[in-house]
mmCIF file of C-alpha atoms in Angstrom:
data_model
loop_
_atom_site.group_PDB
_atom_site.id
_atom_site.type_symbol
_atom_site.label_atom_id
_atom_site.label_comp_id
_atom_site.label_asym_id
_atom_site.label_seq_id
_atom_site.Cartn_x
_atom_site.Cartn_y
_atom_site.Cartn_z
ATOM 1 C CA UNK A 28 89.139 124.982 96.819
ATOM 2 C CA UNK A 29 89.817 123.951 100.395
ATOM 3 C CA UNK A 30 93.266 122.371 99.975
ATOM 4 C CA UNK A 31 96.422 123.205 97.986
ATOM 5 C CA UNK A 32 97.326 121.010 95.018
ATOM 6 C CA UNK A 33 101.025 120.171 94.907
ATOM 7 C CA UNK A 34 102.359 118.932 91.563
ATOM 8 C CA UNK A 35 105.668 117.074 91.424
ATOM 9 C CA UNK A 36 107.256 117.833 88.075
ATOM 10 C CA UNK A 37 110.391 115.982 86.991
ATOM 11 C CA UNK A 38 109.953 116.486 83.254
ATOM 12 C CA UNK A 39 112.010 118.355 80.683
ATOM 13 C CA UNK A 40 112.001 122.097 80.078
ATOM 14 C CA UNK A 41 109.356 122.037 77.323
ATOM 15 C CA UNK A 42 106.983 119.988 79.485
ATOM 16 C CA UNK A 43 107.578 122.357 82.408
ATOM 17 C CA UNK A 44 106.402 125.311 80.322
ATOM 18 C CA UNK A 45 103.274 123.412 79.259
ATOM 19 C CA UNK A 46 102.493 122.402 82.838
ATOM 20 C CA UNK A 47 102.848 125.967 84.102
ATOM 21 C CA UNK A 48 100.536 127.151 81.344
ATOM 22 C CA UNK A 49 97.876 124.586 82.250
ATOM 23 C CA UNK A 50 98.087 125.383 85.972
ATOM 24 C CA UNK A 51 97.736 129.110 85.249
ATOM 25 C CA UNK A 52 94.356 128.488 83.632
ATOM 26 C CA UNK A 53 92.836 127.478 86.983
ATOM 27 C CA UNK A 54 93.226 130.642 89.013
ATOM 28 C CA UNK A 55 90.554 129.575 91.487
ATOM 29 C CA UNK A 56 92.758 126.650 92.576
ATOM 30 C CA UNK A 57 95.844 126.759 94.761
ATOM 31 C CA UNK A 58 98.186 124.882 92.410
ATOM 32 C CA UNK A 59 101.854 124.766 93.378
ATOM 33 C CA UNK A 60 104.497 123.097 91.197
ATOM 34 C CA UNK A 61 107.581 121.558 92.786
ATOM 35 C CA UNK A 62 110.574 120.883 90.550
ATOM 36 C CA UNK A 63 112.351 117.578 91.032
ATOM 37 C CA UNK A 64 115.349 116.089 89.293
ATOM 38 C CA UNK A 65 114.467 113.643 86.483
ATOM 39 C CA UNK A 66 116.120 110.761 88.350
ATOM 40 C CA UNK A 67 114.537 111.557 91.734
ATOM 41 C CA UNK A 68 112.842 108.540 93.290
ATOM 42 C CA UNK A 69 109.051 108.650 93.357
ATOM 43 C CA UNK A 70 108.995 108.438 97.147
ATOM 44 C CA UNK A 71 111.455 111.290 97.548
ATOM 45 C CA UNK A 72 109.179 113.401 95.386
ATOM 46 C CA UNK A 73 105.893 112.661 97.138
ATOM 47 C CA UNK A 74 107.449 113.028 100.592
ATOM 48 C CA UNK A 75 108.838 116.399 99.511
ATOM 49 C CA UNK A 76 105.342 117.406 98.376
ATOM 50 C CA UNK A 77 103.827 116.357 101.707
ATOM 51 C CA UNK A 78 106.412 118.350 103.626
ATOM 52 C CA UNK A 79 105.846 121.437 101.471
ATOM 53 C CA UNK A 80 102.403 122.132 102.957
ATOM 54 C CA UNK A 81 101.038 122.759 106.437
ATOM 55 C CA UNK A 82 97.736 120.884 106.080
ATOM 56 C CA UNK A 83 96.563 118.238 108.531
ATOM 57 C CA UNK A 84 96.032 115.675 105.772
ATOM 58 C CA UNK A 85 97.454 114.693 102.398
ATOM 59 C CA UNK A 86 96.342 112.404 99.596
ATOM 60 C CA UNK A 87 98.241 111.157 96.568
ATOM 61 C CA UNK A 88 96.463 111.583 93.241
ATOM 62 C CA UNK A 89 97.917 109.954 90.125
ATOM 63 C CA UNK A 90 97.647 111.959 86.924
ATOM 64 C CA UNK A 91 95.531 109.352 85.100
ATOM 65 C CA UNK A 92 93.087 108.570 87.916
ATOM 66 C CA UNK A 93 89.832 110.081 89.166
ATOM 67 C CA UNK A 94 88.978 110.969 92.761
ATOM 68 C CA UNK A 95 85.565 111.993 94.103
ATOM 69 C CA UNK A 96 85.908 115.230 96.131
ATOM 70 C CA UNK A 97 82.883 114.522 98.316
ATOM 71 C CA UNK A 98 84.367 111.160 99.300
ATOM 72 C CA UNK A 99 87.621 112.902 100.239
ATOM 73 C CA UNK A 100 85.714 115.252 102.524
ATOM 74 C CA UNK A 101 83.941 112.308 104.165
ATOM 75 C CA UNK A 102 87.296 110.695 104.896
ATOM 76 C CA UNK A 103 88.637 113.931 106.379
ATOM 77 C CA UNK A 104 85.528 114.269 108.558
ATOM 78 C CA UNK A 105 86.044 110.715 109.811
ATOM 79 C CA UNK A 106 89.701 111.351 110.702
ATOM 80 C CA UNK A 107 88.756 114.611 112.421
ATOM 81 C CA UNK A 108 86.416 112.637 114.662
ATOM 82 C CA UNK A 109 88.667 109.616 115.328
ATOM 83 C CA UNK A 110 92.121 110.492 116.628
ATOM 84 C CA UNK A 111 93.272 106.850 116.769
ATOM 85 C CA UNK A 112 92.884 106.437 112.979
ATOM 86 C CA UNK A 113 95.691 107.573 110.679
ATOM 87 C CA UNK A 114 94.271 106.619 107.269
ATOM 88 C CA UNK A 115 90.817 106.697 105.708
ATOM 89 C CA UNK A 116 89.581 105.863 102.219
ATOM 90 C CA UNK A 117 86.440 104.769 100.448
ATOM 91 C CA UNK A 118 85.837 102.103 97.849
ATOM 92 C CA UNK A 119 88.314 101.970 94.963
ATOM 93 C CA UNK A 120 88.065 100.356 91.538
ATOM 94 C CA UNK A 121 90.000 100.014 88.300
ATOM 95 C CA UNK A 122 88.220 100.598 85.012
ATOM 96 C CA UNK A 123 89.012 99.815 81.392
ATOM 97 C CA UNK A 124 87.265 101.190 78.312
ATOM 98 C CA UNK A 125 87.016 98.676 75.482
ATOM 99 C CA UNK A 126 87.261 99.413 71.767
ATOM 100 C CA UNK A 127 83.518 98.790 71.483
ATOM 101 C CA UNK A 128 82.726 101.614 73.878
ATOM 102 C CA UNK A 129 81.823 99.591 76.970
ATOM 103 C CA UNK A 130 83.542 100.050 80.323
ATOM 104 C CA UNK A 131 84.665 97.200 82.563
ATOM 105 C CA UNK A 132 85.020 97.965 86.269
ATOM 106 C CA UNK A 133 87.024 95.821 88.694
ATOM 107 C CA UNK A 134 86.642 96.685 92.398
ATOM 108 C CA UNK A 135 89.731 96.706 94.624
ATOM 109 C CA UNK A 136 89.655 94.926 97.936
ATOM 110 C CA UNK A 137 89.436 97.473 100.732
ATOM 111 C CA UNK A 138 89.603 96.520 104.377
ATOM 112 C CA UNK A 139 89.603 98.422 107.632
ATOM 113 C CA UNK A 140 92.149 97.554 110.303
ATOM 114 C CA UNK A 141 90.661 98.549 113.621
ATOM 115 C CA UNK A 142 92.391 96.299 116.141
ATOM 116 C CA UNK A 143 93.664 98.140 119.212
ATOM 117 C CA UNK A 144 96.946 96.226 119.376
ATOM 118 C CA UNK A 145 99.460 97.557 116.794
ATOM 119 C CA UNK A 146 101.175 94.201 116.275
ATOM 120 C CA UNK A 147 97.878 92.450 115.630
ATOM 121 C CA UNK A 148 96.894 95.200 113.187
ATOM 122 C CA UNK A 149 100.097 94.847 111.190
ATOM 123 C CA UNK A 150 100.024 91.054 111.062
ATOM 124 C CA UNK A 151 96.418 91.000 109.875
ATOM 125 C CA UNK A 152 97.172 93.774 107.386
ATOM 126 C CA UNK A 153 99.948 91.625 105.903
ATOM 127 C CA UNK A 154 97.711 88.552 105.831
ATOM 128 C CA UNK A 155 94.936 90.340 103.907
ATOM 129 C CA UNK A 156 96.708 93.317 102.377
ATOM 130 C CA UNK A 157 94.609 96.343 101.455
ATOM 131 C CA UNK A 158 96.581 99.114 99.671
ATOM 132 C CA UNK A 159 96.698 102.482 101.406
ATOM 133 C CA UNK A 160 98.872 104.530 99.026
ATOM 134 C CA UNK A 161 95.932 106.545 97.644
ATOM 135 C CA UNK A 162 94.072 106.972 100.945
ATOM 136 C CA UNK A 163 93.716 110.171 102.957
ATOM 137 C CA UNK A 164 96.619 110.238 105.437
ATOM 138 C CA UNK A 165 97.544 112.351 108.378
ATOM 139 C CA UNK A 166 100.256 114.382 106.711
ATOM 140 C CA UNK A 167 103.194 113.846 109.048
ATOM 141 C CA UNK A 168 102.578 110.108 109.286
ATOM 142 C CA UNK A 169 102.467 109.887 105.479
ATOM 143 C CA UNK A 170 105.794 111.693 105.141
ATOM 144 C CA UNK A 171 107.468 109.696 107.912
ATOM 145 C CA UNK A 172 106.195 106.304 106.707
ATOM 146 C CA UNK A 173 107.208 106.697 103.081
ATOM 147 C CA UNK A 174 110.566 108.263 103.893
ATOM 148 C CA UNK A 175 111.297 105.339 106.197
ATOM 149 C CA UNK A 176 110.172 102.832 103.565
ATOM 150 C CA UNK A 177 112.598 104.289 101.017
ATOM 151 C CA UNK A 178 115.467 103.746 103.445
ATOM 152 C CA UNK A 179 114.560 100.077 103.423
ATOM 153 C CA UNK A 180 113.944 99.428 99.729
ATOM 154 C CA UNK A 181 113.570 101.141 96.371
ATOM 155 C CA UNK A 182 111.519 98.309 94.835
ATOM 156 C CA UNK A 183 108.026 99.491 93.924
ATOM 157 C CA UNK A 184 106.283 96.424 95.362
ATOM 158 C CA UNK A 185 108.235 96.146 98.589
ATOM 159 C CA UNK A 186 108.098 99.861 99.424
ATOM 160 C CA UNK A 187 104.314 99.957 98.943
ATOM 161 C CA UNK A 188 103.889 97.072 101.379
ATOM 162 C CA UNK A 189 106.492 98.398 103.810
ATOM 163 C CA UNK A 190 105.158 101.979 103.927
ATOM 164 C CA UNK A 191 101.603 100.703 104.337
ATOM 165 C CA UNK A 192 102.586 98.400 107.196
ATOM 166 C CA UNK A 193 104.528 101.179 108.948
ATOM 167 C CA UNK A 194 101.461 103.396 108.584
ATOM 168 C CA UNK A 195 99.173 100.739 110.057
ATOM 169 C CA UNK A 196 101.623 100.347 112.912
ATOM 170 C CA UNK A 197 101.066 104.021 113.751
ATOM 171 C CA UNK A 198 97.282 103.790 113.884
ATOM 172 C CA UNK A 199 94.046 102.295 112.611
ATOM 173 C CA UNK A 200 92.776 102.503 109.030
ATOM 174 C CA UNK A 201 89.174 102.872 107.911
ATOM 175 C CA UNK A 202 87.531 101.979 104.604
ATOM 176 C CA UNK A 203 84.204 103.705 104.095
ATOM 177 C CA UNK A 204 81.560 102.233 101.793
ATOM 178 C CA UNK A 205 81.123 105.136 99.373
ATOM 179 C CA UNK A 206 82.880 105.258 95.959
ATOM 180 C CA UNK A 207 86.156 107.119 96.418
ATOM 181 C CA UNK A 208 88.822 106.569 93.754
ATOM 182 C CA UNK A 209 88.810 105.238 90.177
ATOM 183 C CA UNK A 210 92.038 103.965 88.666
ATOM 184 C CA UNK A 211 92.473 103.863 84.909
ATOM 185 C CA UNK A 212 93.621 100.412 83.795
ATOM 186 C CA UNK A 213 95.881 101.894 81.166
ATOM 187 C CA UNK A 214 97.526 99.420 78.780
ATOM 188 C CA UNK A 215 100.181 102.028 77.993
ATOM 189 C CA UNK A 216 100.797 102.935 81.621
ATOM 190 C CA UNK A 217 104.013 102.305 83.499
ATOM 191 C CA UNK A 218 102.690 99.366 85.534
ATOM 192 C CA UNK A 219 101.090 97.672 82.523
ATOM 193 C CA UNK A 220 104.302 97.988 80.543
ATOM 194 C CA UNK A 221 106.321 96.385 83.342
ATOM 195 C CA UNK A 222 103.913 93.456 83.572
ATOM 196 C CA UNK A 223 103.783 93.016 79.786
ATOM 197 C CA UNK A 224 107.589 92.969 79.657
ATOM 198 C CA UNK A 225 107.714 90.401 82.481
ATOM 199 C CA UNK A 226 109.876 92.799 84.436
ATOM 200 C CA UNK A 227 111.262 91.166 87.571
ATOM 201 C CA UNK A 228 110.903 94.337 89.642
ATOM 202 C CA UNK A 229 107.098 94.020 89.618
ATOM 203 C CA UNK A 230 104.418 91.443 90.358
ATOM 204 C CA UNK A 231 104.106 88.678 89.428
ATOM 205 C CA UNK A 232 107.618 88.233 88.028
ATOM 206 C CA UNK A 233 109.266 89.727 91.090
ATOM 207 C CA UNK A 234 109.021 86.234 92.575
ATOM 208 C CA UNK A 235 111.518 85.066 89.943
ATOM 209 C CA UNK A 236 114.068 87.805 90.623
ATOM 210 C CA UNK A 237 117.502 86.568 91.668
ATOM 211 C CA UNK A 238 117.464 88.836 94.697
ATOM 212 C CA UNK A 239 113.864 88.218 95.770
ATOM 213 C CA UNK A 240 114.861 86.352 98.928
ATOM 214 C CA UNK A 241 117.334 89.084 99.849
ATOM 215 C CA UNK A 242 114.693 91.759 99.290
ATOM 216 C CA UNK A 243 112.157 89.851 101.373
ATOM 217 C CA UNK A 244 114.691 89.480 104.178
ATOM 218 C CA UNK A 245 115.367 93.218 104.049
ATOM 219 C CA UNK A 246 111.616 93.937 104.158
ATOM 220 C CA UNK A 247 111.194 91.753 107.244
ATOM 221 C CA UNK A 248 114.167 93.409 108.914
ATOM 222 C CA UNK A 249 112.885 96.933 108.262
ATOM 223 C CA UNK A 250 109.379 96.116 109.463
ATOM 224 C CA UNK A 251 110.699 94.367 112.568
ATOM 225 C CA UNK A 252 112.831 97.410 113.358
ATOM 226 C CA UNK A 253 109.803 99.681 113.009
ATOM 227 C CA UNK A 254 107.699 97.446 115.227
#
């Protein structure tokens, strides 16, 4: 395996033992487990993971998703050859297995932002947002962008947009055409549960939150400061 695998573990003691046991079964892999407090913010944890290695690049991999290793290598090769790009990914899609055994696949929009002017890049990224959270990043830019986003907001929607925009401000992003990342559309997953409960911290009900305007103002302020 070419790269280390860093696992952020903020579970209880019994789960920790199980996770260590599973990791030990794959001796050919460089699996490292970082312990985090149960109440640690997601961004604190992934930034800590990024700072724990000395690699040129990092990529976030959710525990219920599927990434194609060859596509990762293609993204790394692209970044190696293009110093003005800070992020690269391929085509992403969500999939859902039905009770009847069929599988429905829903492609995600993926756009490159290759304008030379940083302000133009950011404004066009906002106008036609293409998520970058699960893309291959230059490691230091990933850590800096997400740490800065957390200083601006802890809301899961706003920090994803803010960190992505700060990243795009730092350099260009490329979306290659090959399949890259499959996301499980899990009805029991955290995001699905928030949406089902009409939670006002997540789309689409975030728009109805009492503090939405205040959060939007804070987002604009943080992005303006970064720009």
